[in-house]
């Protein structure tokens, strides 16, 4: 469990309200809602039902905004970002397995 004083250093901690998240990501609250609808990410919901966003989600939102501003359709931008994220995760898992195999054989 993350200690309270470490939460804001955690990229996945839902620290930002919708208004603040939109401001940081350089987008609008409606754009953030649309990213949720496109399943780029699912924001955390507070006890009162308000959306809360993490720094990681804000980076994805900023990337989506950049792609849309360059003419990519929102649906396509979300799919590209999801695939990029999955690829990076697979590459990281591959690196870990390679390190483990090197350690086991050495």
CSV table of N, CA and C in Angstrom, one decimal:
chain,number,residue,atom,x,y,z
A,1,UNK,N,0.9,-1.2,0.0
A,1,UNK,CA,0.0,0.0,0.0
A,1,UNK,C,0.9,1.2,0.0
A,2,UNK,N,0.5,2.2,-0.8
A,2,UNK,CA,1.3,3.4,-0.9
A,2,UNK,C,1.0,4.3,0.3
A,3,UNK,N,2.1,4.8,0.9
A,3,UNK,CA,2.0,5.7,2.1
A,3,UNK,C,1.4,7.0,1.6
A,4,UNK,N,0.6,7.7,2.4
A,4,UNK,CA,0.0,9.0,1.9
A,4,UNK,C,1.0,10.0,1.4
A,5,UNK,N,2.2,10.1,2.0
A,5,UNK,CA,3.2,11.1,1.6
A,5,UNK,C,3.8,10.7,0.2
A,6,UNK,N,3.7,9.4,-0.2
A,6,UNK,CA,4.2,9.0,-1.5
A,6,UNK,C,3.2,8.9,-2.6
A,7,UNK,N,2.0,9.2,-2.3
A,7,UNK,CA,0.9,9.0,-3.3
A,7,UNK,C,1.1,9.9,-4.5
A,8,UNK,N,1.5,11.1,-4.3
A,8,UNK,CA,1.7,12.1,-5.4
A,8,UNK,C,2.9,11.8,-6.3
A,9,UNK,N,3.8,10.9,-5.8
A,9,UNK,CA,4.9,10.5,-6.6
A,9,UNK,C,4.6,9.2,-7.4
A,10,UNK,N,3.4,8.7,-7.2
A,10,UNK,CA,2.9,7.5,-7.9
A,10,UNK,C,2.2,7.9,-9.2
A,11,UNK,N,2.7,7.5,-10.3
A,11,UNK,CA,2.1,7.8,-11.6
A,11,UNK,C,0.7,7.3,-11.8
A,12,UNK,N,0.3,6.3,-11.0
A,12,UNK,CA,-1.1,5.7,-11.1
A,12,UNK,C,-2.0,6.2,-10.1
A,13,UNK,N,-1.6,7.1,-9.2
A,13,UNK,CA,-2.5,7.6,-8.1
A,13,UNK,C,-3.4,8.6,-8.7
A,14,UNK,N,-4.7,8.5,-8.5
A,14,UNK,CA,-5.7,9.4,-9.1
A,14,UNK,C,-5.8,10.7,-8.4
A,15,UNK,N,-4.8,11.6,-8.6
A,15,UNK,CA,-4.7,12.8,-7.8
A,15,UNK,C,-5.4,14.0,-8.3
A,16,UNK,N,-5.9,14.0,-9.6
A,16,UNK,CA,-6.4,15.2,-10.2
A,16,UNK,C,-7.9,15.1,-10.5
A,17,UNK,N,-8.6,16.2,-10.2
A,17,UNK,CA,-10.0,16.3,-10.6
A,17,UNK,C,-10.1,16.5,-12.1
A,18,UNK,N,-11.3,16.4,-12.6
A,18,UNK,CA,-11.4,16.6,-14.0
A,18,UNK,C,-11.0,18.0,-14.5
A,19,UNK,N,-11.4,19.0,-13.8
A,19,UNK,CA,-11.0,20.4,-14.2
A,19,UNK,C,-9.5,20.6,-14.2
A,20,UNK,N,-8.8,20.1,-13.2
A,20,UNK,CA,-7.4,20.2,-13.1
A,20,UNK,C,-6.7,19.4,-14.1
A,21,UNK,N,-7.2,18.2,-14.3
A,21,UNK,CA,-6.6,17.2,-15.3
A,21,UNK,C,-6.7,17.8,-16.7
A,22,UNK,N,-7.9,18.4,-17.0
A,22,UNK,CA,-8.0,19.0,-18.3
A,22,UNK,C,-7.0,20.2,-18.5
A,23,UNK,N,-6.9,21.0,-17.5
A,23,UNK,CA,-5.9,22.1,-17.5
A,23,UNK,C,-4.5,21.6,-17.7
A,24,UNK,N,-4.1,20.6,-17.0
A,24,UNK,CA,-2.7,20.1,-17.1
A,24,UNK,C,-2.5,19.4,-18.4
A,25,UNK,N,-3.5,18.7,-19.0
A,25,UNK,CA,-3.3,18.0,-20.2
A,25,UNK,C,-3.5,18.9,-21.4
A,26,UNK,N,-4.0,20.1,-21.2
A,26,UNK,CA,-4.2,21.1,-22.3
A,26,UNK,C,-5.4,20.7,-23.1
A,27,UNK,N,-6.4,20.2,-22.5
A,27,UNK,CA,-7.6,19.8,-23.2
A,27,UNK,C,-8.9,20.3,-22.4
A,28,UNK,N,-10.0,19.8,-22.8
A,28,UNK,CA,-11.3,20.2,-22.1
A,28,UNK,C,-11.8,19.0,-21.4
A,29,UNK,N,-12.7,19.2,-20.4
A,29,UNK,CA,-13.3,18.1,-19.7
A,29,UNK,C,-14.1,17.2,-20.6
A,30,UNK,N,-14.7,17.8,-21.6
A,30,UNK,CA,-15.4,17.0,-22.6
A,30,UNK,C,-14.5,16.0,-23.3
A,31,UNK,N,-13.3,16.5,-23.7
A,31,UNK,CA,-12.3,15.6,-24.4
A,31,UNK,C,-11.9,14.5,-23.5
A,32,UNK,N,-11.7,14.7,-22.2
A,32,UNK,CA,-11.4,13.7,-21.2
A,32,UNK,C,-12.5,12.6,-21.2
A,33,UNK,N,-13.8,13.1,-21.2
A,33,UNK,CA,-14.9,12.2,-21.1
A,33,UNK,C,-15.0,11.3,-22.4
A,34,UNK,N,-14.6,11.9,-23.5
A,34,UNK,CA,-14.6,11.2,-24.8
A,34,UNK,C,-13.5,10.1,-24.8
A,35,UNK,N,-12.4,10.4,-24.1
A,35,UNK,CA,-11.3,9.4,-24.0
A,35,UNK,C,-11.8,8.2,-23.2
A,36,UNK,N,-12.6,8.5,-22.1
A,36,UNK,CA,-13.2,7.5,-21.3
A,36,UNK,C,-14.1,6.6,-22.2
A,37,UNK,N,-14.9,7.3,-23.0
A,37,UNK,CA,-15.9,6.6,-23.9
A,37,UNK,C,-15.2,5.7,-24.9
A,38,UNK,N,-14.0,6.2,-25.3
A,38,UNK,CA,-13.2,5.4,-26.3
A,38,UNK,C,-12.4,4.4,-25.6
A,39,UNK,N,-12.4,4.3,-24.3
A,39,UNK,CA,-11.7,3.3,-23.5
A,39,UNK,C,-10.2,3.4,-23.6
A,40,UNK,N,-9.7,4.7,-23.8
A,40,UNK,CA,-8.3,4.9,-23.7
A,40,UNK,C,-7.8,4.6,-22.3
A,41,UNK,N,-8.6,5.1,-21.4
A,41,UNK,CA,-8.4,4.8,-19.9
A,41,UNK,C,-9.8,5.0,-19.2
A,42,UNK,N,-9.8,4.4,-18.0
A,42,UNK,CA,-11.0,4.6,-17.2
A,42,UNK,C,-10.6,5.3,-15.9
A,43,UNK,N,-11.1,6.6,-15.8
A,43,UNK,CA,-10.7,7.3,-14.6
A,43,UNK,C,-11.3,6.7,-13.3
A,44,UNK,N,-10.5,6.9,-12.2
A,44,UNK,CA,-11.0,6.4,-10.9
A,44,UNK,C,-12.2,7.3,-10.6
A,45,UNK,N,-13.2,6.7,-9.8
A,45,UNK,CA,-14.3,7.5,-9.4
A,45,UNK,C,-14.2,7.7,-7.8
A,46,UNK,N,-14.4,8.9,-7.4
A,46,UNK,CA,-14.4,9.2,-6.0
A,46,UNK,C,-15.6,8.7,-5.4
A,47,UNK,N,-15.7,8.7,-4.0
A,47,UNK,CA,-16.9,8.3,-3.3
A,47,UNK,C,-18.2,9.0,-3.8
A,48,UNK,N,-18.0,10.3,-4.2
A,48,UNK,CA,-19.1,11.1,-4.7
A,48,UNK,C,-19.4,10.9,-6.2
A,49,UNK,N,-18.6,10.0,-6.9
A,49,UNK,CA,-18.8,9.7,-8.3
A,49,UNK,C,-18.0,10.6,-9.2
A,50,UNK,N,-17.2,11.5,-8.7
A,50,UNK,CA,-16.4,12.4,-9.6
A,50,UNK,C,-15.2,11.7,-10.2
A,51,UNK,N,-14.9,12.0,-11.4
A,51,UNK,CA,-13.7,11.4,-12.1
A,51,UNK,C,-12.4,12.0,-11.5
A,52,UNK,N,-11.5,11.1,-11.3
A,52,UNK,CA,-10.1,11.5,-10.8
A,52,UNK,C,-9.1,10.8,-11.8
A,53,UNK,N,-8.1,11.6,-12.1
A,53,UNK,CA,-7.1,11.2,-13.1
A,53,UNK,C,-5.7,11.1,-12.5
A,54,UNK,N,-4.9,10.1,-13.0
A,54,UNK,CA,-3.5,10.0,-12.6
A,54,UNK,C,-2.6,10.7,-13.6
A,55,UNK,N,-1.4,10.8,-13.2
A,55,UNK,CA,-0.4,11.5,-14.1
A,55,UNK,C,-0.2,10.6,-15.4
A,56,UNK,N,-0.2,9.3,-15.2
A,56,UNK,CA,-0.1,8.4,-16.4
A,56,UNK,C,-1.3,8.7,-17.4
A,57,UNK,N,-2.5,8.8,-16.8
A,57,UNK,CA,-3.7,9.1,-17.7
A,57,UNK,C,-3.6,10.4,-18.4
A,58,UNK,N,-3.0,11.4,-17.7
A,58,UNK,CA,-2.8,12.7,-18.2
A,58,UNK,C,-1.8,12.7,-19.4
A,59,UNK,N,-0.8,11.9,-19.3
A,59,UNK,CA,0.1,11.8,-20.4
A,59,UNK,C,-0.6,11.2,-21.6
A,60,UNK,N,-1.4,10.2,-21.4
A,60,UNK,CA,-2.1,9.6,-22.5
A,60,UNK,C,-3.1,10.6,-23.1
A,61,UNK,N,-3.8,11.4,-22.3
A,61,UNK,CA,-4.7,12.4,-22.8
A,61,UNK,C,-4.0,13.4,-23.6
A,62,UNK,N,-2.8,13.9,-23.1
A,62,UNK,CA,-2.0,14.9,-23.9
A,62,UNK,C,-1.6,14.3,-25.2
A,63,UNK,N,-1.2,13.0,-25.2
A,63,UNK,CA,-0.8,12.4,-26.5
A,63,UNK,C,-1.9,12.3,-27.4
A,64,UNK,N,-3.1,11.9,-26.9
A,64,UNK,CA,-4.3,11.9,-27.8
A,64,UNK,C,-4.7,13.2,-28.3
A,65,UNK,N,-4.6,14.3,-27.5
A,65,UNK,CA,-4.9,15.6,-27.9
A,65,UNK,C,-3.9,16.1,-29.1
A,66,UNK,N,-2.7,15.7,-28.9
A,66,UNK,CA,-1.6,16.1,-29.9
A,66,UNK,C,-2.0,15.4,-31.2
A,67,UNK,N,-2.3,14.1,-31.2
A,67,UNK,CA,-2.6,13.4,-32.4
A,67,UNK,C,-3.9,13.9,-33.1
A,68,UNK,N,-4.9,14.2,-32.3
A,68,UNK,CA,-6.1,14.8,-32.8
A,68,UNK,C,-5.9,16.1,-33.5
A,69,UNK,N,-5.1,16.9,-32.8
A,69,UNK,CA,-4.7,18.2,-33.3
A,69,UNK,C,-4.0,18.1,-34.7
A,70,UNK,N,-3.3,17.0,-34.9
A,70,UNK,CA,-2.5,16.8,-36.1
A,70,UNK,C,-3.4,16.1,-37.2
A,71,UNK,N,-4.7,15.9,-36.9
A,71,UNK,CA,-5.6,15.4,-37.9
A,71,UNK,C,-6.0,13.9,-37.8
A,72,UNK,N,-5.5,13.3,-36.8
A,72,UNK,CA,-5.9,11.9,-36.6
A,72,UNK,C,-7.3,11.8,-35.9
A,73,UNK,N,-8.1,10.9,-36.4
A,73,UNK,CA,-9.4,10.8,-35.8
A,73,UNK,C,-9.3,10.3,-34.3
A,74,UNK,N,-10.1,10.7,-33.5
A,74,UNK,CA,-10.0,10.4,-32.0
A,74,UNK,C,-10.0,8.9,-31.8
A,75,UNK,N,-10.9,8.1,-32.5
A,75,UNK,CA,-10.9,6.7,-32.3
A,75,UNK,C,-9.6,6.0,-32.8
A,76,UNK,N,-9.0,6.5,-33.9
A,76,UNK,CA,-7.7,6.0,-34.3
A,76,UNK,C,-6.6,6.4,-33.4
A,77,UNK,N,-6.6,7.6,-32.9
A,77,UNK,CA,-5.6,8.0,-31.9
A,77,UNK,C,-5.6,7.1,-30.7
A,78,UNK,N,-6.8,6.9,-30.2
A,78,UNK,CA,-6.9,6.1,-29.0
A,78,UNK,C,-6.4,4.7,-29.2
A,79,UNK,N,-6.7,4.1,-30.4
A,79,UNK,CA,-6.3,2.7,-30.7
A,79,UNK,C,-4.8,2.7,-30.9
A,80,UNK,N,-4.2,3.7,-31.5
A,80,UNK,CA,-2.7,3.8,-31.7
A,80,UNK,C,-2.1,3.8,-30.3
A,81,UNK,N,-2.6,4.7,-29.4
A,81,UNK,CA,-1.9,4.9,-28.1
A,81,UNK,C,-2.0,3.6,-27.3
A,82,UNK,N,-3.2,2.9,-27.4
A,82,UNK,CA,-3.4,1.6,-26.7
A,82,UNK,C,-2.3,0.6,-27.2
A,83,UNK,N,-2.2,0.5,-28.5
A,83,UNK,CA,-1.3,-0.4,-29.1
A,83,UNK,C,0.2,-0.1,-28.8
A,84,UNK,N,0.5,1.2,-28.8
A,84,UNK,CA,1.9,1.6,-28.4
A,84,UNK,C,2.1,1.2,-26.9
A,85,UNK,N,1.1,1.4,-26.1
A,85,UNK,CA,1.3,1.1,-24.6
A,85,UNK,C,1.4,-0.5,-24.5
A,86,UNK,N,0.7,-1.2,-25.2
A,86,UNK,CA,0.8,-2.7,-25.1
A,86,UNK,C,2.1,-3.2,-25.6
A,87,UNK,N,2.6,-2.5,-26.7
A,87,UNK,CA,3.9,-2.9,-27.2
A,87,UNK,C,5.0,-2.6,-26.2
A,88,UNK,N,5.0,-1.4,-25.6
A,88,UNK,CA,6.0,-1.1,-24.6
A,88,UNK,C,6.0,-2.0,-23.4
A,89,UNK,N,4.8,-2.4,-23.0
A,89,UNK,CA,4.6,-3.4,-21.9
A,89,UNK,C,5.2,-4.7,-22.3
A,90,UNK,N,5.0,-5.2,-23.5
A,90,UNK,CA,5.5,-6.5,-24.0
A,90,UNK,C,7.0,-6.4,-24.1
A,91,UNK,N,7.5,-5.3,-24.5
A,91,UNK,CA,9.0,-5.1,-24.6
A,91,UNK,C,9.6,-5.2,-23.2
A,92,UNK,N,9.0,-4.5,-22.3
A,92,UNK,CA,9.5,-4.5,-20.9
A,92,UNK,C,9.5,-5.9,-20.3
A,93,UNK,N,8.5,-6.7,-20.6
A,93,UNK,CA,8.4,-8.0,-20.1
A,93,UNK,C,9.5,-8.9,-20.7
A,94,UNK,N,9.7,-8.7,-22.0
A,94,UNK,CA,10.8,-9.4,-22.7
A,94,UNK,C,12.1,-9.1,-22.1
A,95,UNK,N,12.4,-7.8,-21.8
A,95,UNK,CA,13.7,-7.4,-21.2
A,95,UNK,C,13.9,-8.1,-19.9
A,96,UNK,N,12.8,-8.1,-19.1
A,96,UNK,CA,12.9,-8.8,-17.8
A,96,UNK,C,13.2,-10.3,-17.9
A,97,UNK,N,12.5,-10.9,-18.9
A,97,UNK,CA,12.8,-12.3,-19.1
A,97,UNK,C,14.2,-12.6,-19.5
A,98,UNK,N,14.7,-11.7,-20.4
A,98,UNK,CA,16.1,-11.8,-20.9
A,98,UNK,C,17.1,-11.7,-19.7
A,99,UNK,N,16.8,-10.7,-18.9
A,99,UNK,CA,17.7,-10.5,-17.7
A,99,UNK,C,17.6,-11.7,-16.8
A,100,UNK,N,16.5,-12.2,-16.6
A,100,UNK,CA,16.3,-13.4,-15.7
A,100,UNK,C,17.0,-14.6,-16.3
A,101,UNK,N,16.9,-14.8,-17.6
A,101,UNK,CA,17.6,-15.9,-18.3
A,101,UNK,C,19.1,-15.8,-18.2
A,102,UNK,N,19.6,-14.5,-18.3
A,102,UNK,CA,21.0,-14.3,-18.2
A,102,UNK,C,21.5,-14.6,-16.8
A,103,UNK,N,20.7,-14.2,-15.8
A,103,UNK,CA,21.1,-14.4,-14.4
A,103,UNK,C,21.1,-15.9,-14.1
A,104,UNK,N,20.1,-16.6,-14.6
A,104,UNK,CA,20.0,-18.1,-14.4
A,104,UNK,C,21.1,-18.9,-15.1
A,105,UNK,N,21.5,-18.4,-16.2
A,105,UNK,CA,22.6,-19.2,-16.9
A,105,UNK,C,24.0,-18.7,-16.5
A,106,UNK,N,24.1,-17.7,-15.8
A,106,UNK,CA,25.4,-17.1,-15.5
A,106,UNK,C,25.9,-17.5,-14.2
